[in-house]
Amino acid sequence: MSAAHEVRPYRDAFAPYWHPVAYSHELRDAPLPARLLETDLVLWRTGSGVAASQRYCAHRGADLCSGSITPEGLRCAFHGWTYGESGRCVRIPSQPQTPIPERARLATFHAAERHGLVWVCLSPEPAAPLPEWPELADTTTVATVPLPRLDWDIAAGRMVEIVLDVAHLSFVHEGTFGNPDQPEVPPYDVEKRSDGLSARIVYPALAPGVGGAPPRVDRTTLTYDVTFPFAARLSFKPTLFYPHTVYAVASPWSEEKMQCFYFASYHPRIRNFADLFVKSESAILEQDRRIAEGQRPRAHPLDFAGEVLVKADRLPIEYRRALTALRSGRPVDGPPLE
Ligand code: FES
C-alpha cells in the first residue's frame, strides 16, 4: 500500500505548525504581504506585537497591503474600513452612524515574532511550539546576519534535505566550502526526538581564505539539528575559520515551492564575519539551488520508491521518514540502506 494514499493533504498537514513569513526587519510601519501554504496574508505591527490576516478586504476585495496602519488598526486604502488585530472591522467611514455588520471582519491567524523572524500558524491550535534557539537571546554574545530570502522552486522538505545531506558537500560545493579530496562520509549516529533530530559529523571542509589568502582544508565539526517540520540549525566548529551557526527555515508557499529564511549567528567581535558570510554563503547556496531545482519529483516524496539509498544518506532519510510519519500520523519504517 502506498503511503501517498494514507497521508493528509499537504496544507492540512503543515497548517498546524509555525512557519516564518518575513524577517522582522522587513515589517516596519506599513502592511507587508506574505504567503503561506497557498494563503495570501497581510502582516502588520500592532501596539502589542504583530498581526496576520487575510490579505484582501472584506468590503470589496481591495489589497490591504496598499493600506496603512492607524491607532485603530489596519485601514484599507479603498474606502477606509479599518480592522483591529482581532480582524473585526471597527470603522466604516461612509456610514459612521450605522452599526458595523458582524460579517465585516477578516480571517486572522496566530502571529509571533521570535529569532528575528515573523512566524504565522494558520490553524486555531498550533501543534508544536516555535523552535527553541536560546543561544540567540543574548545579543551581547551573539550577532546575526541574514541573507535575502531564498525564493526557490522546490518543496520545503527538499530544502531541509539538502541542508542535511552530508555526501553532497564534496561534489556540489567544490570551489567554495566542499573538499573534493574527501568524498567519503564517515559513519555517524542520528539522534531522533519527537520534535526533531540531530547528528554530528567531522568534515574536512575548505575554510575561505581571509584577507585574500587561498582557502585551506579545515577540520570542521558539523552539528545538525532539525525542528520539525522545516527548521534546520547547523553549527560549524572549524579549527581554522570562525565558529558560527547557520539557521535555514523553509516556509512552504505550496507543495512544490518555498521561501527559505537563512541567517547565521556568530560572535559580534568578529568584525568581518558578516561580509564574508554573505559573500561565501551566497555562492554556496547558488550551487545548492542549481541541484535542488532540478530534482524530480518536484514535490517532496513521501516514500522511498524510485531511490537507491545508502548508509551515507542516513540523516536526510531519517528526516524524510519522520516527515512522512508526521503527515500520516503513525510511525513509518525507513528504507533498507545499502
Ligand atoms: Fe476595502 Fe472598500 S474595499 S474599504
mmCIF file of C-alpha atoms and ligand atoms in Angstrom:
data_model
loop_
_atom_site.group_PDB
_atom_site.id
_atom_site.type_symbol
_atom_site.label_atom_id
_atom_site.label_comp_id
_atom_site.label_asym_id
_atom_site.label_seq_id
_atom_site.Cartn_x
_atom_site.Cartn_y
_atom_site.Cartn_z
ATOM 1 C CA MET A 1 0.000 0.000 0.000
ATOM 2 C CA SER A 2 1.389 3.336 -0.970
ATOM 3 C CA ALA A 3 1.971 5.917 1.758
ATOM 4 C CA ALA A 4 0.624 8.516 -0.665
ATOM 5 C CA HIS A 5 -2.898 7.105 -0.133
ATOM 6 C CA GLU A 6 -2.720 7.458 3.650
ATOM 7 C CA VAL A 7 -1.292 10.885 4.299
ATOM 8 C CA ARG A 8 -3.126 14.108 4.850
ATOM 9 C CA PRO A 9 -3.187 16.771 2.118
ATOM 10 C CA TYR A 10 -0.106 18.952 2.259
ATOM 11 C CA ARG A 11 -1.823 22.093 3.519
ATOM 12 C CA ASP A 12 -3.772 20.239 6.208
ATOM 13 C CA ALA A 13 -0.608 18.529 7.439
ATOM 14 C CA PHE A 14 1.513 21.651 7.842
ATOM 15 C CA ALA A 15 -1.053 24.369 8.674
ATOM 16 C CA PRO A 16 -0.893 23.479 12.417
ATOM 17 C CA TYR A 17 2.819 24.413 12.593
ATOM 18 C CA TRP A 18 4.546 27.766 12.895
ATOM 19 C CA HIS A 19 6.289 28.959 9.738
ATOM 20 C CA PRO A 20 8.285 32.139 9.148
ATOM 21 C CA VAL A 21 6.721 34.576 6.677
ATOM 22 C CA ALA A 22 9.051 37.595 6.956
ATOM 23 C CA TYR A 23 12.212 38.827 8.589
ATOM 24 C CA SER A 24 11.425 41.158 11.484
ATOM 25 C CA HIS A 25 13.385 43.944 9.834
ATOM 26 C CA GLU A 26 11.128 43.752 6.763
ATOM 27 C CA LEU A 27 7.998 44.557 8.758
ATOM 28 C CA ARG A 28 8.085 48.273 9.529
ATOM 29 C CA ASP A 29 5.267 50.776 9.812
ATOM 30 C CA ALA A 30 3.355 49.661 6.704
ATOM 31 C CA PRO A 31 1.388 46.481 5.930
ATOM 32 C CA LEU A 32 3.511 43.732 4.381
ATOM 33 C CA PRO A 33 2.352 40.974 2.014
ATOM 34 C CA ALA A 34 3.170 37.361 2.818
ATOM 35 C CA ARG A 35 2.185 33.957 1.546
ATOM 36 C CA LEU A 36 1.971 30.615 3.320
ATOM 37 C CA LEU A 37 0.531 27.300 2.156
ATOM 38 C CA GLU A 38 -1.287 28.953 -0.754
ATOM 39 C CA THR A 39 -2.818 31.537 1.565
ATOM 40 C CA ASP A 40 -2.242 35.234 0.864
ATOM 41 C CA LEU A 41 -1.652 37.215 4.035
ATOM 42 C CA VAL A 42 -1.108 40.761 5.178
ATOM 43 C CA LEU A 43 1.141 41.383 8.183
ATOM 44 C CA TRP A 44 1.186 44.481 10.296
ATOM 45 C CA ARG A 45 2.502 45.771 13.582
ATOM 46 C CA THR A 46 0.042 46.403 16.388
ATOM 47 C CA GLY A 47 0.586 48.230 19.645
ATOM 48 C CA SER A 48 1.494 44.957 21.338
ATOM 49 C CA GLY A 49 3.097 42.811 18.643
ATOM 50 C CA VAL A 50 2.414 41.584 15.143
ATOM 51 C CA ALA A 51 -0.809 40.561 13.405
ATOM 52 C CA ALA A 52 -1.592 38.428 10.354
ATOM 53 C CA SER A 53 -4.856 38.253 8.464
ATOM 54 C CA GLN A 54 -6.315 37.510 5.068
ATOM 55 C CA ARG A 55 -4.808 39.879 2.526
ATOM 56 C CA TYR A 56 -7.963 41.137 0.791
ATOM 57 C CA CYS A 57 -10.530 43.478 2.288
ATOM 58 C CA ALA A 58 -13.886 42.070 3.394
ATOM 59 C CA HIS A 59 -15.683 45.025 1.747
ATOM 60 C CA ARG A 60 -14.764 44.965 -1.956
ATOM 61 C CA GLY A 61 -11.643 42.851 -2.032
ATOM 62 C CA ALA A 62 -9.008 45.581 -2.162
ATOM 63 C CA ASP A 63 -5.428 44.640 -1.347
ATOM 64 C CA LEU A 64 -4.863 45.586 2.269
ATOM 65 C CA CYS A 65 -1.113 45.767 1.641
ATOM 66 C CA SER A 66 -1.907 49.120 -0.020
ATOM 67 C CA GLY A 67 -3.494 50.323 3.207
ATOM 68 C CA SER A 68 -1.999 51.977 6.245
ATOM 69 C CA ILE A 69 -1.666 51.481 9.979
ATOM 70 C CA THR A 70 -3.667 53.776 12.261
ATOM 71 C CA PRO A 71 -4.058 53.757 16.052
ATOM 72 C CA GLU A 72 -7.316 51.783 15.482
ATOM 73 C CA GLY A 73 -5.745 49.150 13.262
ATOM 74 C CA LEU A 74 -5.274 48.323 9.594
ATOM 75 C CA ARG A 75 -7.052 50.786 7.277
ATOM 76 C CA CYS A 76 -7.984 49.813 3.734
ATOM 77 C CA ALA A 77 -6.858 52.283 1.066
ATOM 78 C CA PHE A 78 -10.082 51.925 -0.971
ATOM 79 C CA HIS A 79 -12.860 53.180 1.367
ATOM 80 C CA GLY A 80 -11.108 53.429 4.718
ATOM 81 C CA TRP A 81 -12.646 50.455 6.516
ATOM 82 C CA THR A 82 -10.397 49.775 9.489
ATOM 83 C CA TYR A 83 -9.745 46.423 11.141
ATOM 84 C CA GLY A 84 -8.497 45.743 14.661
ATOM 85 C CA GLU A 85 -5.989 42.990 15.347
ATOM 86 C CA SER A 86 -8.849 40.573 16.093
ATOM 87 C CA GLY A 87 -9.908 41.065 12.474
ATOM 88 C CA ARG A 88 -13.167 42.802 13.352
ATOM 89 C CA CYS A 89 -13.990 45.980 11.417
ATOM 90 C CA VAL A 90 -14.056 48.911 13.820
ATOM 91 C CA ARG A 91 -14.738 51.767 11.403
ATOM 92 C CA ILE A 92 -16.754 52.282 8.222
ATOM 93 C CA PRO A 93 -16.243 55.961 7.335
ATOM 94 C CA SER A 94 -19.013 56.094 4.706
ATOM 95 C CA GLN A 95 -21.763 55.434 7.304
ATOM 96 C CA PRO A 96 -20.381 56.198 10.747
ATOM 97 C CA GLN A 97 -23.802 56.212 12.469
ATOM 98 C CA THR A 98 -24.798 52.703 11.341
ATOM 99 C CA PRO A 99 -23.857 49.574 13.330
ATOM 100 C CA ILE A 100 -20.959 47.695 11.753
ATOM 101 C CA PRO A 101 -22.122 44.383 10.254
ATOM 102 C CA GLU A 102 -20.948 41.294 12.091
ATOM 103 C CA ARG A 103 -19.622 39.841 8.833
ATOM 104 C CA ALA A 104 -17.309 42.827 8.339
ATOM 105 C CA ARG A 105 -14.208 41.064 9.587
ATOM 106 C CA LEU A 106 -11.004 39.499 8.346
ATOM 107 C CA ALA A 107 -9.859 35.948 8.950
ATOM 108 C CA THR A 108 -6.908 36.283 11.317
ATOM 109 C CA PHE A 109 -4.125 33.888 12.224
ATOM 110 C CA HIS A 110 -1.673 33.361 15.063
ATOM 111 C CA ALA A 111 1.374 35.580 14.591
ATOM 112 C CA ALA A 112 4.523 35.879 16.685
ATOM 113 C CA GLU A 113 7.956 37.443 16.444
ATOM 114 C CA ARG A 114 10.988 35.420 17.513
ATOM 115 C CA HIS A 115 14.590 34.843 16.411
ATOM 116 C CA GLY A 116 14.449 37.868 14.076
ATOM 117 C CA LEU A 117 11.520 36.381 12.150
ATOM 118 C CA VAL A 118 7.759 36.857 11.947
ATOM 119 C CA TRP A 119 6.030 33.478 12.285
ATOM 120 C CA VAL A 120 2.452 32.506 11.427
ATOM 121 C CA CYS A 121 0.377 29.446 12.256
ATOM 122 C CA LEU A 122 -2.737 29.034 10.118
ATOM 123 C CA SER A 123 -4.551 26.610 12.443
ATOM 124 C CA PRO A 124 -6.529 27.625 15.541
ATOM 125 C CA GLU A 125 -4.350 25.350 17.691
ATOM 126 C CA PRO A 126 -0.593 25.200 16.968
ATOM 127 C CA ALA A 127 0.598 21.590 17.063
ATOM 128 C CA ALA A 128 4.083 22.476 18.368
ATOM 129 C CA PRO A 129 5.911 25.458 19.831
ATOM 130 C CA LEU A 130 8.330 27.660 17.919
ATOM 131 C CA PRO A 131 11.888 26.317 17.583
ATOM 132 C CA GLU A 132 13.952 26.806 20.729
ATOM 133 C CA TRP A 133 17.222 28.519 19.928
ATOM 134 C CA PRO A 134 18.178 30.050 23.293
ATOM 135 C CA GLU A 135 21.655 30.982 22.099
ATOM 136 C CA LEU A 136 20.100 33.803 20.046
ATOM 137 C CA ALA A 137 18.632 35.561 23.078
ATOM 138 C CA ASP A 138 21.823 37.225 24.333
ATOM 139 C CA THR A 139 22.773 39.888 21.810
ATOM 140 C CA THR A 140 25.921 40.776 23.773
ATOM 141 C CA THR A 141 27.457 37.422 22.857
ATOM 142 C CA VAL A 142 25.687 36.694 19.568
ATOM 143 C CA ALA A 143 25.188 38.755 16.426
ATOM 144 C CA THR A 144 23.166 37.598 13.442
ATOM 145 C CA VAL A 145 23.389 38.248 9.730
ATOM 146 C CA PRO A 146 20.515 37.335 7.402
ATOM 147 C CA LEU A 147 20.707 36.554 3.714
ATOM 148 C CA PRO A 148 17.984 37.807 1.377
ATOM 149 C CA ARG A 149 15.113 35.307 1.311
ATOM 150 C CA LEU A 150 15.800 32.305 -0.885
ATOM 151 C CA ASP A 151 12.976 32.033 -3.410
ATOM 152 C CA TRP A 152 13.380 28.573 -4.906
ATOM 153 C CA ASP A 153 11.096 26.302 -6.908
ATOM 154 C CA ILE A 154 11.474 23.347 -4.589
ATOM 155 C CA ALA A 155 9.432 21.784 -1.785
ATOM 156 C CA ALA A 156 10.233 22.924 1.755
ATOM 157 C CA GLY A 157 11.197 19.370 2.701
ATOM 158 C CA ARG A 158 13.665 19.225 -0.189
ATOM 159 C CA MET A 159 15.359 22.329 1.224
ATOM 160 C CA VAL A 160 15.849 20.714 4.604
ATOM 161 C CA GLU A 161 17.092 17.522 2.981
ATOM 162 C CA ILE A 162 19.835 19.324 1.079
ATOM 163 C CA VAL A 163 20.946 21.093 4.256
ATOM 164 C CA LEU A 164 21.186 17.662 5.933
ATOM 165 C CA ASP A 165 22.885 15.945 3.011
ATOM 166 C CA VAL A 166 26.485 15.246 4.036
ATOM 167 C CA ALA A 167 27.506 13.345 0.907
ATOM 168 C CA HIS A 168 26.894 16.269 -1.462
ATOM 169 C CA LEU A 169 29.397 18.601 0.187
ATOM 170 C CA SER A 170 32.456 17.328 -1.665
ATOM 171 C CA PHE A 171 30.689 17.465 -5.028
ATOM 172 C CA VAL A 172 28.215 20.334 -5.165
ATOM 173 C CA HIS A 173 30.391 22.671 -3.136
ATOM 174 C CA GLU A 174 33.699 22.129 -4.872
ATOM 175 C CA GLY A 175 35.358 25.520 -5.146
ATOM 176 C CA THR A 176 33.580 27.004 -2.118
ATOM 177 C CA PHE A 177 33.295 25.015 1.083
ATOM 178 C CA GLY A 178 33.465 21.401 -0.089
ATOM 179 C CA ASN A 179 36.653 19.369 -0.172
ATOM 180 C CA PRO A 180 36.722 17.252 -3.369
ATOM 181 C CA ASP A 181 39.508 15.076 -1.958
ATOM 182 C CA GLN A 182 37.323 13.820 0.907
ATOM 183 C CA PRO A 183 34.092 12.417 -0.588
ATOM 184 C CA GLU A 184 33.797 9.524 1.868
ATOM 185 C CA VAL A 185 31.219 10.091 4.596
ATOM 186 C CA PRO A 186 32.330 8.601 7.932
ATOM 187 C CA PRO A 187 29.754 6.616 9.966
ATOM 188 C CA TYR A 188 27.594 8.827 12.166
ATOM 189 C CA ASP A 189 24.653 8.471 14.516
ATOM 190 C CA VAL A 190 21.309 10.226 14.241
ATOM 191 C CA GLU A 191 19.538 11.172 17.453
ATOM 192 C CA LYS A 192 15.773 11.054 16.990
ATOM 193 C CA ARG A 193 13.376 13.112 19.117
ATOM 194 C CA SER A 194 9.642 13.594 18.960
ATOM 195 C CA ASP A 195 10.128 17.173 17.724
ATOM 196 C CA GLY A 196 13.221 16.757 15.580
ATOM 197 C CA LEU A 197 16.540 15.040 15.077
ATOM 198 C CA SER A 198 20.240 15.795 15.293
ATOM 199 C CA ALA A 199 23.611 14.433 14.254
ATOM 200 C CA ARG A 200 27.283 15.320 14.459
ATOM 201 C CA ILE A 201 29.992 14.695 11.923
ATOM 202 C CA VAL A 202 33.569 15.852 11.331
ATOM 203 C CA TYR A 203 34.174 17.025 7.777
ATOM 204 C CA PRO A 204 37.465 18.308 6.294
ATOM 205 C CA ALA A 205 35.871 21.440 4.823
ATOM 206 C CA LEU A 206 37.612 24.220 2.978
ATOM 207 C CA ALA A 207 37.917 27.379 5.060
ATOM 208 C CA PRO A 208 37.603 30.570 2.977
ATOM 209 C CA GLY A 209 40.840 32.494 2.715
ATOM 210 C CA VAL A 210 40.704 35.506 4.994
ATOM 211 C CA GLY A 211 42.308 38.723 3.761
ATOM 212 C CA GLY A 212 42.866 37.405 0.254
ATOM 213 C CA ALA A 213 44.639 34.190 1.345
ATOM 214 C CA PRO A 214 43.737 30.994 -0.553
ATOM 215 C CA PRO A 215 41.267 28.553 1.083
ATOM 216 C CA ARG A 216 42.736 25.910 3.384
ATOM 217 C CA VAL A 217 41.499 22.479 4.401
ATOM 218 C CA ASP A 218 39.940 22.710 7.822
ATOM 219 C CA ARG A 219 38.761 20.021 10.205
ATOM 220 C CA THR A 220 35.210 21.185 10.835
ATOM 221 C CA THR A 221 32.722 19.680 13.256
ATOM 222 C CA LEU A 222 29.225 19.946 11.812
ATOM 223 C CA THR A 223 26.332 19.658 14.259
ATOM 224 C CA TYR A 224 22.946 19.274 12.621
ATOM 225 C CA ASP A 225 19.715 19.928 14.483
ATOM 226 C CA VAL A 226 16.229 19.892 12.975
ATOM 227 C CA THR A 227 12.978 21.063 14.484
ATOM 228 C CA PHE A 228 10.051 19.601 12.571
ATOM 229 C CA PRO A 229 8.771 20.340 10.123
ATOM 230 C CA PHE A 230 11.172 22.697 8.288
ATOM 231 C CA ALA A 231 13.656 24.388 10.624
ATOM 232 C CA ALA A 232 17.311 23.338 10.427
ATOM 233 C CA ARG A 233 20.213 24.592 12.514
ATOM 234 C CA LEU A 234 23.757 23.727 11.523
ATOM 235 C CA SER A 235 26.696 24.648 13.749
ATOM 236 C CA PHE A 236 30.181 24.877 12.282
ATOM 237 C CA LYS A 237 33.133 24.464 14.629
ATOM 238 C CA PRO A 238 36.237 24.741 12.462
ATOM 239 C CA THR A 239 39.804 24.879 13.667
ATOM 240 C CA LEU A 240 40.948 27.477 11.087
ATOM 241 C CA PHE A 241 37.837 29.594 10.443
ATOM 242 C CA TYR A 242 35.324 31.313 12.700
ATOM 243 C CA PRO A 243 32.786 29.161 14.559
ATOM 244 C CA HIS A 244 29.263 30.071 13.538
ATOM 245 C CA THR A 245 25.784 28.632 13.266
ATOM 246 C CA VAL A 246 23.526 28.679 10.246
ATOM 247 C CA TYR A 247 19.736 28.647 10.511
ATOM 248 C CA ALA A 248 17.730 27.580 7.453
ATOM 249 C CA VAL A 249 13.978 27.739 7.933
ATOM 250 C CA ALA A 250 11.967 26.750 4.886
ATOM 251 C CA SER A 251 8.500 28.249 4.586
ATOM 252 C CA PRO A 252 6.104 26.391 2.266
ATOM 253 C CA TRP A 253 4.242 28.511 -0.284
ATOM 254 C CA SER A 254 2.794 25.344 -1.789
ATOM 255 C CA GLU A 255 3.663 21.682 -2.078
ATOM 256 C CA GLU A 256 6.272 22.492 -4.741
ATOM 257 C CA LYS A 257 7.571 25.947 -3.814
ATOM 258 C CA MET A 258 9.145 27.511 -0.768
ATOM 259 C CA GLN A 259 10.957 30.524 0.525
ATOM 260 C CA CYS A 260 13.788 29.976 2.947
ATOM 261 C CA PHE A 261 14.854 32.343 5.697
ATOM 262 C CA TYR A 262 18.578 31.818 6.068
ATOM 263 C CA PHE A 263 20.791 33.535 8.583
ATOM 264 C CA ALA A 264 23.913 32.970 10.654
ATOM 265 C CA SER A 265 24.833 33.707 14.239
ATOM 266 C CA TYR A 266 28.396 34.494 15.281
ATOM 267 C CA HIS A 267 30.354 36.292 17.971
ATOM 268 C CA PRO A 268 29.995 40.053 17.491
ATOM 269 C CA ARG A 269 33.700 40.679 17.995
ATOM 270 C CA ILE A 270 34.385 39.012 14.623
ATOM 271 C CA ARG A 271 34.093 42.241 12.685
ATOM 272 C CA ASN A 272 34.444 40.981 9.135
ATOM 273 C CA PHE A 273 32.260 37.888 9.580
ATOM 274 C CA ALA A 274 29.037 39.331 8.163
ATOM 275 C CA ASP A 275 30.601 40.423 4.870
ATOM 276 C CA LEU A 276 32.487 37.141 4.491
ATOM 277 C CA PHE A 277 29.400 35.100 5.290
ATOM 278 C CA VAL A 278 27.096 36.870 2.852
ATOM 279 C CA LYS A 279 29.604 36.554 0.040
ATOM 280 C CA SER A 280 30.664 32.942 0.624
ATOM 281 C CA GLU A 281 27.252 31.581 1.645
ATOM 282 C CA SER A 282 25.514 33.165 -1.339
ATOM 283 C CA ALA A 283 27.926 31.301 -3.632
ATOM 284 C CA ILE A 284 27.388 28.049 -1.695
ATOM 285 C CA LEU A 285 23.610 28.348 -1.844
ATOM 286 C CA GLU A 286 23.616 29.071 -5.549
ATOM 287 C CA GLN A 287 25.417 25.745 -6.005
ATOM 288 C CA ASP A 288 22.651 24.072 -3.974
ATOM 289 C CA ARG A 289 19.847 25.809 -5.860
ATOM 290 C CA ARG A 290 21.015 24.513 -9.223
ATOM 291 C CA ILE A 291 20.882 20.933 -7.958
ATOM 292 C CA ALA A 292 17.714 21.189 -5.852
ATOM 293 C CA GLU A 293 15.553 22.845 -8.524
ATOM 294 C CA GLY A 294 16.458 20.065 -10.912
ATOM 295 C CA GLN A 295 15.335 17.227 -8.629
ATOM 296 C CA ARG A 296 12.235 15.270 -9.537
ATOM 297 C CA PRO A 297 9.592 14.740 -8.444
ATOM 298 C CA ARG A 298 9.289 18.392 -7.570
ATOM 299 C CA ALA A 299 7.028 17.652 -4.585
ATOM 300 C CA HIS A 300 8.830 16.194 -1.595
ATOM 301 C CA PRO A 301 8.487 12.400 -1.870
ATOM 302 C CA LEU A 302 6.675 10.703 0.953
ATOM 303 C CA ASP A 303 8.189 7.337 0.430
ATOM 304 C CA PHE A 304 11.498 5.999 -0.819
ATOM 305 C CA ALA A 305 10.305 4.354 -4.013
ATOM 306 C CA GLY A 306 12.489 5.021 -7.010
ATOM 307 C CA GLU A 307 15.565 5.876 -4.939
ATOM 308 C CA VAL A 308 18.523 3.670 -4.071
ATOM 309 C CA LEU A 309 19.709 4.752 -0.661
ATOM 310 C CA VAL A 310 22.975 4.095 1.126
ATOM 311 C CA LYS A 311 24.133 4.478 4.709
ATOM 312 C CA ALA A 312 25.835 7.796 3.951
ATOM 313 C CA ASP A 313 22.341 9.212 3.230
ATOM 314 C CA ARG A 314 21.081 8.376 6.696
ATOM 315 C CA LEU A 315 20.424 11.884 8.018
ATOM 316 C CA PRO A 316 18.210 13.189 5.167
ATOM 317 C CA ILE A 317 16.477 9.819 5.005
ATOM 318 C CA GLU A 318 15.662 9.836 8.729
ATOM 319 C CA TYR A 319 14.267 13.322 8.210
ATOM 320 C CA ARG A 320 12.027 12.202 5.364
ATOM 321 C CA ARG A 321 10.865 9.195 7.358
ATOM 322 C CA ALA A 322 9.901 11.478 10.250
ATOM 323 C CA LEU A 323 8.124 13.951 7.965
ATOM 324 C CA THR A 324 6.160 11.140 6.352
ATOM 325 C CA ALA A 325 5.157 9.926 9.821
ATOM 326 C CA LEU A 326 4.062 13.460 10.671
ATOM 327 C CA ARG A 327 1.785 13.546 7.614
ATOM 328 C CA SER A 328 0.384 10.067 8.132
ATOM 329 C CA GLY A 329 0.059 10.293 11.915
ATOM 330 C CA ARG A 330 1.798 6.986 12.537
ATOM 331 C CA PRO A 331 5.368 5.631 12.646
ATOM 332 C CA VAL A 332 6.914 4.878 9.275
ATOM 333 C CA ASP A 333 9.707 2.405 8.652
ATOM 334 C CA GLY A 334 12.856 3.622 6.979
ATOM 335 C CA PRO A 335 14.024 2.099 3.698
ATOM 336 C CA PRO A 336 16.776 -0.510 3.524
ATOM 337 C CA LEU A 337 20.158 1.248 3.283
ATOM 338 C CA GLU A 338 22.755 -0.394 1.054
HETATM 339 FE FE1 FES B 1 -11.612 47.917 1.480
HETATM 340 FE FE2 FES B 1 -13.750 49.071 0.475
HETATM 341 S S1 FES B 1 -12.545 47.523 -0.404
HETATM 342 S S2 FES B 1 -12.783 49.514 2.316
#
